[in-house]
Amino acid sequence: MNFQANSDSLAAAKTMDSSDPLSHLRGEFQFSHPLYFAGHSLGLMPKKVPKYLEEECEAWAKLGVEAHFEGRHPWLPYHENVTQSLARLVGARPEEVVAMNGLTVNLHLMMVSFYRPTKKRFKILIENNTFPSDRYTADSQARFHGFDPKDAVVELKPSPGKITLTAAEIEEQILECGDELALVLLGNCNYLSGQRFDFETITKLAHKTGAIAGFNLAHGAGNLELSLHDWSVDFAVWCSYKYLNAGPGGIAGAFVHENHLNRKDLPRFEGWWGHDKKTRFKMPADFKALPSVEAWQLSNPPIFQLASLRASLELFEKAGMKSLSERSSKLTSYLEWLLLRRLKDKVSIVTPQAPNRGSMLCLKFKKNPSNWIPKLREKGAVVDFREPDIVRATPAPLYTSFEDIFNFVQALEELTHE
Ligand SMILES: Cc1ncc(COP(=O)(O)O)c(C=O)c1O
């Protein structure tokens, strides 16, 4: 994306905002800070959330247990209210997606079904710099099956001194694992580098070696346009408190490709919410699995969390992931361009260039961030810091404006000058 020198002005940023068809969605959010660039960590609250929560409090107050069956949004099928939107969000069929549990819980549940190591095929390929919870999940699953994680869990290796990988390096390392590879388990985008992994190619490579391809969309759902079904991804999991703005500890999601639904040979941890809806309340002793990914549900879901997710997904429906990712790409390119123009000697951008990224930019500053991040906050701007030296800044496309980006870079420039 090309910006001209005259794009470096408040007036130009305002013009870009007024000509963008999705700018109005910003008004649907409650801003905790004027310049919020931490949507990769916790998304802002959609203004409708309190109303949706209040509705369920009222249903509880007025109907008690009957609210499972009565009222505007009966609780028994409540999770179905988000199914269609989640399917569109990740490029899946409705029967392939479900909102349930937390992200790490879902990752374990998926690995119970899809990590079936044998003496020969037992390796799990993960990211370098993988988020610690993903690492703990992989290590503990390997141990659970009697393997030493030092042998079974293999990290992708970037070339010396780099934290991102080339497509050739990824391909080479998947093929190198060959018939020892049981599972490729990657995120998108990587939480520390912002690198986006090409799921379609990686899935093909994993399948070529006979391995399963599973992905963690913590930094992908609501951030990137995805086509999980068409790419033949085997499974995926995600959280909803980052780009999906469903609030702290929000209900997570899971995807299982239709190829794996109704398979009798797949082991699964089961609970009553995965049982056939028609006979669930007859309390039968034998489990009859639902024909969709809902079969992986264990417990009845948290309605309040689903209510805030509903409020947020309505905004994604209004925007559409295609338009949103186009807007995202413009916003992030503008941030990148301004940073390189104004702070060239003070910052380096770790995140690869478009299209190998989402909306988050991971930055390394010459000036120690602990000296200036608190001052940035005093100016109303929020980013976050991840050890050892990465500052992450995200123009979240549903609510960040070009004007915000201009003011944010201006504030950064002032503080990193001193
Ligand atoms: C990539 C990644 N994996 C796992 C997690 C852990 O998520 P949860 O606490 O929802 O299980 C996070 C949380 O930020 C994450 O970013």
XYZ file of C-alpha atoms and ligand atoms in Angstrom:
434
model
C 0.000 0.000 0.000
C 1.477 3.364 -0.978
C 1.090 6.531 1.034
C 2.316 9.928 -0.200
C 4.204 12.466 1.908
C 0.986 14.471 2.280
C -0.624 11.483 4.114
C 1.484 12.513 7.114
C -0.975 15.039 8.546
C -3.965 15.049 10.834
C -6.119 16.380 7.998
C -5.068 13.487 5.715
C -5.824 10.944 8.449
C -9.280 12.491 8.930
C -9.922 12.337 5.197
C -9.021 8.631 5.130
C -11.466 8.087 7.986
C -14.278 9.915 6.283
C -13.842 7.961 3.052
C -13.718 4.527 4.736
C -17.102 2.731 4.684
C -16.472 0.958 8.018
C -15.364 3.994 10.061
C -18.805 4.321 11.669
C -18.381 1.015 13.572
C -16.029 2.793 15.973
C -19.109 4.412 17.505
C -20.313 0.974 18.649
C -17.448 0.663 21.169
C -16.759 2.004 24.613
C -13.234 3.449 24.650
C -11.306 2.865 27.874
C -8.476 5.112 26.570
C -8.479 7.599 23.688
C -5.733 5.737 21.777
C -6.312 2.011 22.310
C -3.734 -0.175 20.561
C -4.031 -3.332 22.704
C -6.911 -5.088 20.942
C -4.586 -8.076 20.357
C -4.717 -8.621 24.117
C -8.178 -7.497 25.222
C -10.619 -5.998 22.734
C -12.726 -2.975 23.718
C -16.259 -3.461 24.957
C -19.057 -3.204 22.400
C -21.621 -0.715 23.795
C -24.419 -3.275 23.491
C -22.769 -5.720 25.910
C -24.347 -4.326 29.138
C -27.809 -4.449 27.512
C -27.346 -8.058 26.396
C -26.093 -9.060 29.844
C -28.945 -7.173 31.490
C -31.451 -9.087 29.326
C -30.140 -12.388 30.643
C -30.141 -11.076 34.237
C -33.779 -10.102 33.745
C -34.612 -13.503 32.277
C -32.973 -15.143 35.298
C -34.764 -12.796 37.733
C -38.205 -13.211 36.150
C -38.150 -16.771 34.858
C -35.630 -18.618 37.015
C -35.023 -22.112 35.693
C -37.741 -21.624 33.069
C -35.393 -19.232 31.226
C -33.753 -22.319 29.776
C -36.905 -22.807 27.700
C -38.708 -19.418 27.663
C -38.013 -15.747 27.084
C -36.476 -13.936 24.125
C -33.361 -16.068 23.988
C -33.929 -19.388 25.755
C -30.717 -20.660 27.332
C -30.978 -24.275 26.248
C -30.096 -23.548 22.601
C -28.377 -20.215 23.424
C -24.980 -21.170 21.986
C -26.663 -21.704 18.626
C -27.190 -17.922 18.426
C -23.509 -17.483 17.579
C -22.973 -20.479 15.300
C -23.698 -18.888 11.919
C -21.569 -15.833 12.684
C -18.670 -17.934 13.944
C -18.856 -20.075 10.823
C -18.638 -16.987 8.590
C -15.878 -15.563 10.762
C -13.489 -18.501 10.276
C -14.696 -19.738 6.868
C -16.433 -22.881 8.061
C -19.742 -24.704 7.775
C -22.080 -24.163 10.745
C -21.766 -27.770 11.870
C -17.978 -27.340 12.077
C -17.895 -24.571 14.731
C -18.937 -24.240 18.336
C -18.432 -21.751 21.178
C -17.322 -23.534 24.337
C -14.857 -23.494 27.257
C -11.551 -21.601 27.234
C -8.893 -21.707 24.549
C -6.380 -23.958 26.316
C -9.184 -26.309 27.400
C -10.323 -26.600 23.780
C -6.781 -27.225 22.613
C -6.502 -30.148 25.023
C -9.900 -31.501 23.918
C -8.839 -31.342 20.284
C -5.529 -33.019 21.035
C -7.336 -35.837 22.823
C -9.008 -36.557 19.493
C -6.298 -35.593 17.020
C -2.971 -36.272 18.693
C -2.828 -40.073 18.553
C 0.889 -40.755 18.642
C 2.462 -44.095 17.820
C 6.031 -45.252 18.438
C 6.927 -44.129 14.951
C 4.705 -41.069 14.447
C 4.722 -38.977 17.610
C 6.132 -35.509 16.920
C 4.261 -32.233 17.380
C 5.656 -29.293 15.407
C 5.046 -25.946 17.136
C 6.132 -22.337 16.621
C 9.377 -20.961 17.904
C 8.298 -18.403 20.516
C 5.033 -20.220 20.923
C 2.720 -18.770 23.571
C 3.604 -20.583 26.820
C 0.155 -22.135 27.275
C 0.407 -23.788 23.842
C 3.839 -25.128 24.767
C 2.544 -26.471 28.107
C -0.374 -28.108 26.285
C 1.889 -29.816 23.745
C 4.432 -30.894 26.376
C 1.800 -32.282 28.759
C -0.002 -34.129 25.939
C 3.282 -35.721 24.872
C 3.978 -36.746 28.489
C 0.412 -38.053 28.863
C 1.109 -40.437 25.988
C 4.401 -41.559 27.549
C 6.769 -39.456 25.425
C 9.502 -37.105 26.546
C 8.566 -33.610 25.266
C 12.272 -33.075 24.461
C 11.885 -35.716 21.731
C 8.241 -35.257 20.821
C 7.765 -31.471 20.742
C 9.760 -29.853 17.963
C 10.032 -26.102 17.482
C 10.249 -24.438 14.094
C 13.698 -22.853 13.818
C 14.210 -19.502 12.139
C 17.677 -18.756 10.794
C 20.149 -17.397 13.386
C 19.303 -13.935 14.689
C 15.765 -13.978 13.197
C 12.406 -14.512 14.893
C 10.305 -14.932 11.767
C 10.517 -17.795 9.269
C 10.490 -17.958 5.507
C 7.970 -20.166 3.676
C 10.885 -22.327 2.487
C 12.139 -22.831 6.059
C 8.671 -23.900 7.206
C 8.284 -26.317 4.313
C 11.728 -27.799 4.804
C 11.171 -28.361 8.528
C 7.745 -29.979 8.090
C 9.093 -32.332 5.450
C 12.166 -33.044 7.565
C 9.917 -34.430 10.333
C 8.429 -36.710 7.658
C 6.666 -39.802 8.902
C 7.549 -39.022 12.520
C 5.222 -36.036 12.400
C 1.854 -36.586 14.094
C 0.629 -33.001 14.393
C 1.479 -29.537 13.100
C 0.213 -27.084 15.712
C 0.735 -23.449 14.819
C -0.858 -20.123 15.649
C -1.739 -17.214 13.453
C -0.419 -14.683 13.882
C 2.499 -15.512 16.193
C 1.956 -13.603 19.434
C 5.520 -12.268 19.622
C 6.463 -11.606 16.019
C 3.065 -10.994 14.423
C 4.033 -13.390 11.592
C 1.060 -14.873 9.814
C 1.396 -18.501 8.807
C -0.013 -19.665 5.505
C -2.507 -22.263 6.744
C -3.487 -23.513 3.328
C 0.082 -24.423 2.325
C 0.988 -25.693 5.785
C -2.102 -27.913 5.900
C -1.181 -29.399 2.509
C 2.381 -30.039 3.695
C 1.211 -31.596 6.971
C -1.195 -33.876 5.083
C 1.558 -34.790 2.612
C 3.590 -36.214 5.516
C 0.487 -37.972 6.902
C 0.141 -35.556 9.854
C -2.844 -33.642 11.214
C -2.953 -29.828 10.825
C -4.364 -27.999 13.860
C -4.248 -24.259 14.468
C -4.611 -21.815 17.301
C -6.474 -18.757 16.045
C -6.012 -16.671 19.211
C -4.493 -13.950 17.020
C -6.366 -14.913 13.866
C -10.095 -15.085 14.611
C -11.598 -11.664 13.896
C -8.216 -10.461 12.638
C -7.686 -12.396 9.395
C -9.921 -13.608 6.640
C -9.912 -17.403 7.025
C -11.250 -20.349 5.008
C -10.711 -23.244 7.373
C -13.114 -25.547 5.577
C -11.753 -24.993 2.064
C -8.170 -25.242 3.287
C -8.991 -28.675 4.778
C -7.687 -27.666 8.207
C -8.344 -30.570 10.592
C -9.078 -28.588 13.725
C -8.728 -25.096 15.157
C -9.365 -23.325 18.444
C -9.539 -19.661 19.404
C -10.348 -17.250 22.197
C -12.827 -14.395 21.993
C -11.382 -11.722 24.262
C -8.836 -10.330 21.772
C -10.056 -9.347 18.296
C -13.517 -10.726 19.032
C -14.140 -8.246 21.877
C -16.221 -10.622 24.006
C -14.640 -9.544 27.292
C -12.158 -10.966 29.798
C -12.091 -14.766 29.894
C -14.688 -14.808 27.091
C -15.978 -18.112 25.776
C -13.592 -19.759 23.309
C -14.304 -21.473 19.991
C -13.486 -24.717 18.230
C -13.567 -25.973 14.646
C -13.475 -29.577 13.489
C -13.492 -30.232 9.749
C -16.564 -32.068 8.515
C -14.300 -34.916 7.354
C -13.855 -35.767 11.033
C -17.436 -35.308 12.218
C -19.258 -38.553 12.958
C -16.057 -40.596 12.860
C -16.492 -43.571 15.154
C -12.743 -44.223 15.341
C -11.883 -40.854 16.943
C -11.552 -40.823 20.703
C -13.138 -37.844 22.449
C -13.724 -36.682 26.008
C -17.494 -36.495 26.346
C -20.118 -34.771 28.495
C -23.882 -34.388 28.478
C -23.909 -31.240 26.317
C -22.414 -33.232 23.459
C -25.287 -35.717 23.612
C -28.182 -35.812 21.144
C -30.415 -32.790 21.899
C -33.663 -34.749 21.537
C -32.862 -37.234 24.256
C -30.458 -35.285 26.496
C -33.089 -34.687 29.160
C -34.219 -38.272 29.173
C -30.910 -38.733 30.993
C -29.870 -41.908 29.168
C -26.810 -43.808 30.346
C -25.414 -44.248 26.835
C -23.863 -41.290 25.032
C -25.272 -40.510 21.600
C -22.993 -37.954 19.925
C -24.416 -34.926 18.140
C -23.573 -35.062 14.430
C -21.657 -31.756 14.550
C -18.656 -30.364 16.438
C -21.171 -29.784 19.254
C -20.396 -33.409 20.164
C -17.173 -32.059 21.743
C -19.158 -29.879 24.192
C -18.942 -31.036 27.780
C -20.932 -28.681 29.993
C -23.902 -26.404 29.550
C -22.339 -23.108 28.389
C -21.890 -19.793 30.271
C -24.802 -17.686 29.024
C -23.371 -14.332 30.124
C -20.198 -14.932 28.139
C -22.221 -15.988 25.122
C -24.352 -12.842 25.481
C -21.327 -10.551 25.182
C -19.958 -12.608 22.296
C -23.320 -12.183 20.537
C -23.091 -8.389 20.877
C -19.631 -8.400 19.354
C -20.344 -10.862 16.539
C -23.215 -8.669 15.363
C -20.611 -6.036 14.526
C -18.509 -8.537 12.588
C -21.652 -9.458 10.666
C -22.214 -5.789 9.801
C -18.636 -5.397 8.591
C -17.962 -8.775 6.924
C -14.485 -10.297 7.279
C -13.476 -9.485 3.702
C -14.114 -5.747 4.033
C -12.748 -5.732 7.548
C -9.490 -7.338 6.528
C -9.126 -4.851 3.658
C -9.586 -2.023 6.142
C -7.197 -3.719 8.543
C -4.524 -3.967 5.927
C -4.829 -0.206 5.157
C -4.713 0.771 8.829
C -1.686 -1.386 9.623
C 0.141 -0.217 6.514
C -0.510 3.383 7.556
C 0.898 2.683 11.022
C 3.943 0.979 9.480
C 4.475 3.830 7.029
C 4.231 6.546 9.683
C 6.540 4.681 12.067
C 9.184 4.243 9.395
C 8.818 7.856 8.288
C 8.870 9.465 11.721
C 10.838 7.058 13.936
C 13.132 5.287 11.491
C 16.204 5.490 13.730
C 14.358 4.636 16.927
C 12.334 1.569 16.079
C 12.562 -1.583 14.025
C 9.484 -3.509 12.916
C 9.803 -7.222 13.684
C 6.521 -8.206 12.017
C 6.829 -9.200 8.348
C 5.349 -6.982 5.676
C 1.872 -7.545 4.227
C 0.448 -10.063 3.469
C 2.368 -12.150 6.032
C 0.768 -10.453 9.019
C -2.535 -9.370 10.541
C -3.245 -6.037 12.159
C -0.632 -6.273 14.951
C 2.841 -4.786 14.609
C 5.597 -6.030 16.935
C 8.219 -3.382 17.497
C 11.688 -3.140 18.993
C 12.667 0.291 20.290
C 16.193 1.563 20.933
C 14.948 3.416 23.994
C 13.989 1.052 26.834
C 10.162 0.787 26.735
C 9.848 0.654 30.517
C 11.027 4.300 30.516
C 8.350 5.590 28.204
C 5.337 3.196 28.120
C 3.928 4.628 31.402
C 4.266 8.142 29.956
C 2.534 6.999 26.780
C -0.345 5.832 28.942
C -0.511 9.255 30.596
C -1.089 10.606 27.091
C -4.029 8.216 26.754
C -2.304 5.616 24.544
C -2.206 1.896 25.372
C 0.150 -0.728 23.901
C 1.628 -3.772 25.602
C 5.073 -5.130 26.258
C 6.154 -8.765 25.995
C 9.442 -10.087 27.325
C 12.184 -9.841 26.285
C 11.915 -6.604 24.278
C 8.768 -6.497 22.135
C 6.197 -3.689 22.144
C 2.980 -4.754 20.431
C 0.639 -2.205 18.835
C -2.565 -3.029 16.998
C -4.930 -0.827 15.074
C -8.009 -3.057 15.545
C -10.029 -2.571 12.369
C -13.465 -2.439 14.020
C -12.644 0.595 16.134
C -9.234 2.160 15.452
C -9.232 5.186 13.169
C -6.536 6.620 10.895
C -6.687 9.678 13.150
C -5.877 7.466 16.181
C -2.849 6.117 14.326
C -1.632 9.593 13.461
C -1.986 10.783 17.080
C -0.416 7.572 18.416
C 2.716 7.895 16.282
C 2.918 11.581 17.191
C 2.863 10.661 20.901
C 5.468 7.935 20.368
C 7.722 10.327 18.517
C 7.595 12.876 21.330
C 8.385 10.279 24.000
C 11.139 8.436 22.207
C 12.843 11.774 21.386
C 13.545 12.788 24.981
C -1.491 -17.779 21.287
C -2.199 -17.983 22.593
N -2.401 -19.254 23.028
C -3.029 -19.483 24.216
C -3.469 -18.426 25.002
C -4.125 -18.764 26.329
O -5.455 -18.570 26.273
P -6.514 -19.015 27.419
O -6.083 -18.367 28.691
O -7.779 -18.418 26.915
O -6.523 -20.482 27.478
C -3.288 -17.111 24.570
C -3.735 -15.990 25.406
O -3.411 -14.846 25.236
C -2.626 -16.883 23.334
O -2.415 -15.660 22.873
